[in-house]
Amino acid sequence: TLEGLDVVDNEFWGIEGGWTVDVTFVLMVGVPQKFVDELPEDIAPPPAGRNKTELGFFTNEEFASVPNVIPLGRDEFIEIDGTFIPAFGFELPERPARMTQILTSWVVKRAWNGLVGIDGEVKFGGFRELFEEEEIEEPPTSGSRILNGTWITYFMALAATLLFFNA
């Protein structure tokens, strides 16, 4: 978590600066087996003769990039200091993006009160600590309740946008 970052004016996004924001980055790589086990069988069915996941990723071609969904490509390039790079759009394929949103909500719910490692040590204080103001008396668990996952996903994306577009 980066704390106390200054927010600057950004006319393009309609953001008024002059305040600070705390930003927590969550990098998910692959899909947890516990999440996969909770999905209905007809969601992301694997190819014949394969498991639903392999090496932590869906084997179903449509969902293979979850949670790191690749934006739909364009045949355009941007020049940056003489180097041409693909100009990926902001449009994501709908079903993989939705699966990532569902996974993100699941992760937040599971880690709402924090996460404790197998060694008994608290590994993460919990999203509750980040999103609620009052003192927390409950011990870390695998999750108990959740804010709207869409709002959290939007908030994290907006915070990242504030950081990177204003850097």
mmCIF file of C-alpha atoms in Angstrom:
data_model
loop_
_atom_site.group_PDB
_atom_site.id
_atom_site.type_symbol
_atom_site.label_atom_id
_atom_site.label_comp_id
_atom_site.label_asym_id
_atom_site.label_seq_id
_atom_site.Cartn_x
_atom_site.Cartn_y
_atom_site.Cartn_z
ATOM 1 C CA THR A 1 0.000 0.000 0.000
ATOM 2 C CA LEU A 2 1.271 3.410 -0.972
ATOM 3 C CA GLU A 3 -0.051 5.912 1.542
ATOM 4 C CA GLY A 4 -0.646 9.637 1.300
ATOM 5 C CA LEU A 5 -0.156 10.062 -2.457
ATOM 6 C CA ASP A 6 -0.957 13.539 -3.742
ATOM 7 C CA VAL A 7 -3.795 13.687 -6.251
ATOM 8 C CA VAL A 8 -3.319 16.281 -8.987
ATOM 9 C CA ASP A 9 -5.859 17.878 -11.303
ATOM 10 C CA ASN A 10 -6.646 15.828 -14.385
ATOM 11 C CA GLU A 11 -9.050 17.602 -16.712
ATOM 12 C CA PHE A 12 -9.306 14.647 -19.088
ATOM 13 C CA TRP A 13 -10.722 12.356 -16.369
ATOM 14 C CA GLY A 14 -12.491 15.183 -14.500
ATOM 15 C CA ILE A 15 -10.419 14.738 -11.347
ATOM 16 C CA GLU A 16 -9.928 17.627 -8.982
ATOM 17 C CA GLY A 17 -6.640 17.428 -7.111
ATOM 18 C CA GLY A 18 -5.583 18.781 -3.763
ATOM 19 C CA TRP A 19 -6.192 15.698 -1.632
ATOM 20 C CA THR A 20 -4.353 12.474 -0.876
ATOM 21 C CA VAL A 21 -5.137 8.850 -1.559
ATOM 22 C CA ASP A 22 -3.847 5.510 -0.292
ATOM 23 C CA VAL A 23 -3.409 2.956 -3.089
ATOM 24 C CA THR A 24 -3.191 -0.783 -2.560
ATOM 25 C CA PHE A 25 -2.063 -2.832 -5.538
ATOM 26 C CA VAL A 26 -3.135 -6.431 -5.794
ATOM 27 C CA LEU A 27 -1.376 -8.505 -8.431
ATOM 28 C CA MET A 28 -3.130 -11.750 -9.083
ATOM 29 C CA VAL A 29 -1.372 -14.435 -11.075
ATOM 30 C CA GLY A 30 -3.460 -17.437 -11.971
ATOM 31 C CA VAL A 31 -6.656 -18.588 -10.315
ATOM 32 C CA PRO A 32 -6.795 -20.196 -6.859
ATOM 33 C CA GLN A 33 -7.967 -23.810 -6.900
ATOM 34 C CA LYS A 34 -10.454 -23.039 -4.102
ATOM 35 C CA PHE A 35 -12.084 -20.482 -6.424
ATOM 36 C CA VAL A 36 -12.151 -22.936 -9.335
ATOM 37 C CA ASP A 37 -13.691 -25.625 -7.111
ATOM 38 C CA GLU A 38 -16.616 -23.291 -6.304
ATOM 39 C CA LEU A 39 -17.482 -22.640 -9.973
ATOM 40 C CA PRO A 40 -20.353 -24.552 -11.564
ATOM 41 C CA GLU A 41 -19.153 -27.343 -13.866
ATOM 42 C CA ASP A 42 -20.450 -25.636 -17.027
ATOM 43 C CA ILE A 43 -18.402 -22.483 -16.398
ATOM 44 C CA ALA A 44 -15.038 -22.581 -18.202
ATOM 45 C CA PRO A 45 -15.293 -26.248 -19.200
ATOM 46 C CA PRO A 46 -11.880 -27.736 -19.976
ATOM 47 C CA PRO A 47 -10.930 -29.254 -23.315
ATOM 48 C CA ALA A 48 -11.475 -33.026 -23.533
ATOM 49 C CA GLY A 49 -8.994 -34.979 -21.455
ATOM 50 C CA ARG A 50 -7.691 -31.982 -19.504
ATOM 51 C CA ASN A 51 -8.299 -30.559 -16.044
ATOM 52 C CA LYS A 52 -10.184 -27.301 -15.525
ATOM 53 C CA THR A 53 -6.846 -25.665 -14.630
ATOM 54 C CA GLU A 54 -3.231 -26.469 -15.280
ATOM 55 C CA LEU A 55 -0.309 -24.639 -13.683
ATOM 56 C CA GLY A 56 -2.839 -22.339 -12.004
ATOM 57 C CA PHE A 57 -4.607 -21.129 -15.164
ATOM 58 C CA PHE A 58 -7.850 -22.142 -16.863
ATOM 59 C CA THR A 59 -7.373 -24.583 -19.734
ATOM 60 C CA ASN A 60 -10.539 -23.252 -21.383
ATOM 61 C CA GLU A 61 -9.217 -21.069 -24.202
ATOM 62 C CA GLU A 62 -11.691 -18.248 -23.568
ATOM 63 C CA PHE A 63 -10.609 -17.903 -19.918
ATOM 64 C CA ALA A 64 -6.918 -18.801 -20.239
ATOM 65 C CA SER A 65 -5.733 -15.220 -19.570
ATOM 66 C CA VAL A 66 -7.813 -14.730 -16.378
ATOM 67 C CA PRO A 67 -7.024 -12.798 -14.194
ATOM 68 C CA ASN A 68 -4.596 -10.877 -16.407
ATOM 69 C CA VAL A 69 -7.006 -10.322 -19.300
ATOM 70 C CA ILE A 70 -5.389 -8.949 -22.422
ATOM 71 C CA PRO A 71 -7.135 -5.951 -24.018
ATOM 72 C CA LEU A 72 -8.516 -6.515 -27.469
ATOM 73 C CA GLY A 73 -5.762 -5.621 -29.917
ATOM 74 C CA ARG A 74 -5.857 -3.120 -32.703
ATOM 75 C CA ASP A 75 -3.792 -2.796 -35.825
ATOM 76 C CA GLU A 76 -2.455 0.536 -34.602
ATOM 77 C CA PHE A 77 0.886 1.487 -33.113
ATOM 78 C CA ILE A 78 2.087 4.366 -30.955
ATOM 79 C CA GLU A 79 5.536 5.865 -31.393
ATOM 80 C CA ILE A 80 7.407 6.552 -28.165
ATOM 81 C CA ASP A 81 10.907 7.935 -28.595
ATOM 82 C CA GLY A 82 11.285 6.265 -31.981
ATOM 83 C CA THR A 83 9.947 2.893 -30.814
ATOM 84 C CA PHE A 84 6.621 1.654 -32.120
ATOM 85 C CA ILE A 85 4.508 -0.320 -29.671
ATOM 86 C CA PRO A 86 1.035 -1.844 -30.169
ATOM 87 C CA ALA A 87 -1.772 0.527 -29.200
ATOM 88 C CA PHE A 88 -3.918 -1.723 -27.064
ATOM 89 C CA GLY A 89 -7.349 -0.357 -26.447
ATOM 90 C CA PHE A 90 -9.221 -0.187 -23.177
ATOM 91 C CA GLU A 91 -11.751 -2.754 -24.381
ATOM 92 C CA LEU A 92 -11.518 -6.120 -22.695
ATOM 93 C CA PRO A 93 -13.198 -9.310 -23.868
ATOM 94 C CA GLU A 94 -16.447 -9.385 -21.893
ATOM 95 C CA ARG A 95 -16.564 -12.877 -20.376
ATOM 96 C CA PRO A 96 -12.907 -13.093 -19.257
ATOM 97 C CA ALA A 97 -13.171 -9.562 -17.803
ATOM 98 C CA ARG A 98 -16.335 -10.565 -15.925
ATOM 99 C CA MET A 99 -14.642 -13.738 -14.621
ATOM 100 C CA THR A 100 -11.767 -11.565 -13.360
ATOM 101 C CA GLN A 101 -14.262 -9.253 -11.644
ATOM 102 C CA ILE A 102 -15.916 -12.251 -9.952
ATOM 103 C CA LEU A 103 -12.494 -13.579 -8.911
ATOM 104 C CA THR A 104 -11.511 -10.164 -7.520
ATOM 105 C CA SER A 105 -14.697 -10.018 -5.434
ATOM 106 C CA TRP A 106 -14.013 -13.567 -4.211
ATOM 107 C CA VAL A 107 -10.441 -12.621 -3.210
ATOM 108 C CA VAL A 108 -11.623 -9.526 -1.324
ATOM 109 C CA LYS A 109 -14.280 -11.547 0.494
ATOM 110 C CA ARG A 110 -11.790 -14.279 1.436
ATOM 111 C CA ALA A 111 -9.289 -11.697 2.714
ATOM 112 C CA TRP A 112 -11.761 -9.188 4.227
ATOM 113 C CA ASN A 113 -10.519 -9.702 7.805
ATOM 114 C CA GLY A 114 -6.986 -10.612 6.788
ATOM 115 C CA LEU A 115 -5.009 -13.695 5.938
ATOM 116 C CA VAL A 116 -3.063 -15.927 8.282
ATOM 117 C CA GLY A 117 -0.301 -18.167 6.934
ATOM 118 C CA ILE A 118 0.138 -21.812 7.824
ATOM 119 C CA ASP A 119 2.793 -20.625 10.288
ATOM 120 C CA GLY A 120 0.114 -18.702 12.218
ATOM 121 C CA GLU A 121 1.541 -15.298 11.233
ATOM 122 C CA VAL A 122 -0.748 -12.581 9.844
ATOM 123 C CA LYS A 123 0.299 -12.149 6.206
ATOM 124 C CA PHE A 124 -2.218 -9.439 5.282
ATOM 125 C CA GLY A 125 -4.210 -7.222 7.649
ATOM 126 C CA GLY A 126 -7.308 -7.385 5.467
ATOM 127 C CA PHE A 127 -9.345 -5.211 3.153
ATOM 128 C CA ARG A 128 -11.631 -4.271 6.035
ATOM 129 C CA GLU A 129 -8.686 -2.431 7.576
ATOM 130 C CA LEU A 130 -8.302 -0.476 4.328
ATOM 131 C CA PHE A 131 -11.960 0.361 3.667
ATOM 132 C CA GLU A 132 -13.472 0.901 7.108
ATOM 133 C CA GLU A 133 -12.621 3.629 9.576
ATOM 134 C CA GLU A 134 -13.572 2.067 12.935
ATOM 135 C CA GLU A 135 -11.329 -0.090 15.080
ATOM 136 C CA ILE A 136 -11.389 -3.765 14.155
ATOM 137 C CA GLU A 137 -11.754 -6.307 16.936
ATOM 138 C CA GLU A 138 -12.270 -9.440 14.813
ATOM 139 C CA PRO A 139 -9.246 -11.656 14.101
ATOM 140 C CA PRO A 140 -8.131 -12.322 10.507
ATOM 141 C CA THR A 141 -10.123 -15.039 8.741
ATOM 142 C CA SER A 142 -10.700 -16.347 5.255
ATOM 143 C CA GLY A 143 -13.403 -13.717 4.799
ATOM 144 C CA SER A 144 -16.757 -12.912 6.291
ATOM 145 C CA ARG A 145 -18.470 -10.068 4.493
ATOM 146 C CA ILE A 146 -17.716 -7.897 1.506
ATOM 147 C CA LEU A 147 -18.252 -4.483 0.064
ATOM 148 C CA ASN A 148 -19.602 -4.485 -3.445
ATOM 149 C CA GLY A 149 -16.771 -6.115 -5.410
ATOM 150 C CA THR A 150 -17.531 -3.965 -8.424
ATOM 151 C CA TRP A 151 -16.981 -0.830 -6.343
ATOM 152 C CA ILE A 152 -13.689 -2.133 -4.984
ATOM 153 C CA THR A 153 -12.504 -3.137 -8.449
ATOM 154 C CA TYR A 154 -13.511 0.280 -9.773
ATOM 155 C CA PHE A 155 -11.816 2.054 -6.856
ATOM 156 C CA MET A 156 -8.548 0.171 -7.346
ATOM 157 C CA ALA A 157 -8.632 0.822 -11.102
ATOM 158 C CA LEU A 158 -9.392 4.514 -10.536
ATOM 159 C CA ALA A 159 -6.602 4.826 -7.984
ATOM 160 C CA ALA A 160 -4.136 3.204 -10.375
ATOM 161 C CA THR A 161 -5.319 5.544 -13.125
ATOM 162 C CA LEU A 162 -4.745 8.526 -10.859
ATOM 163 C CA LEU A 163 -1.223 7.341 -10.192
ATOM 164 C CA PHE A 164 -0.108 6.400 -13.676
ATOM 165 C CA PHE A 165 -1.836 9.053 -15.781
ATOM 166 C CA ASN A 166 -0.597 11.823 -13.514
ATOM 167 C CA ALA A 167 2.945 10.594 -12.965
#
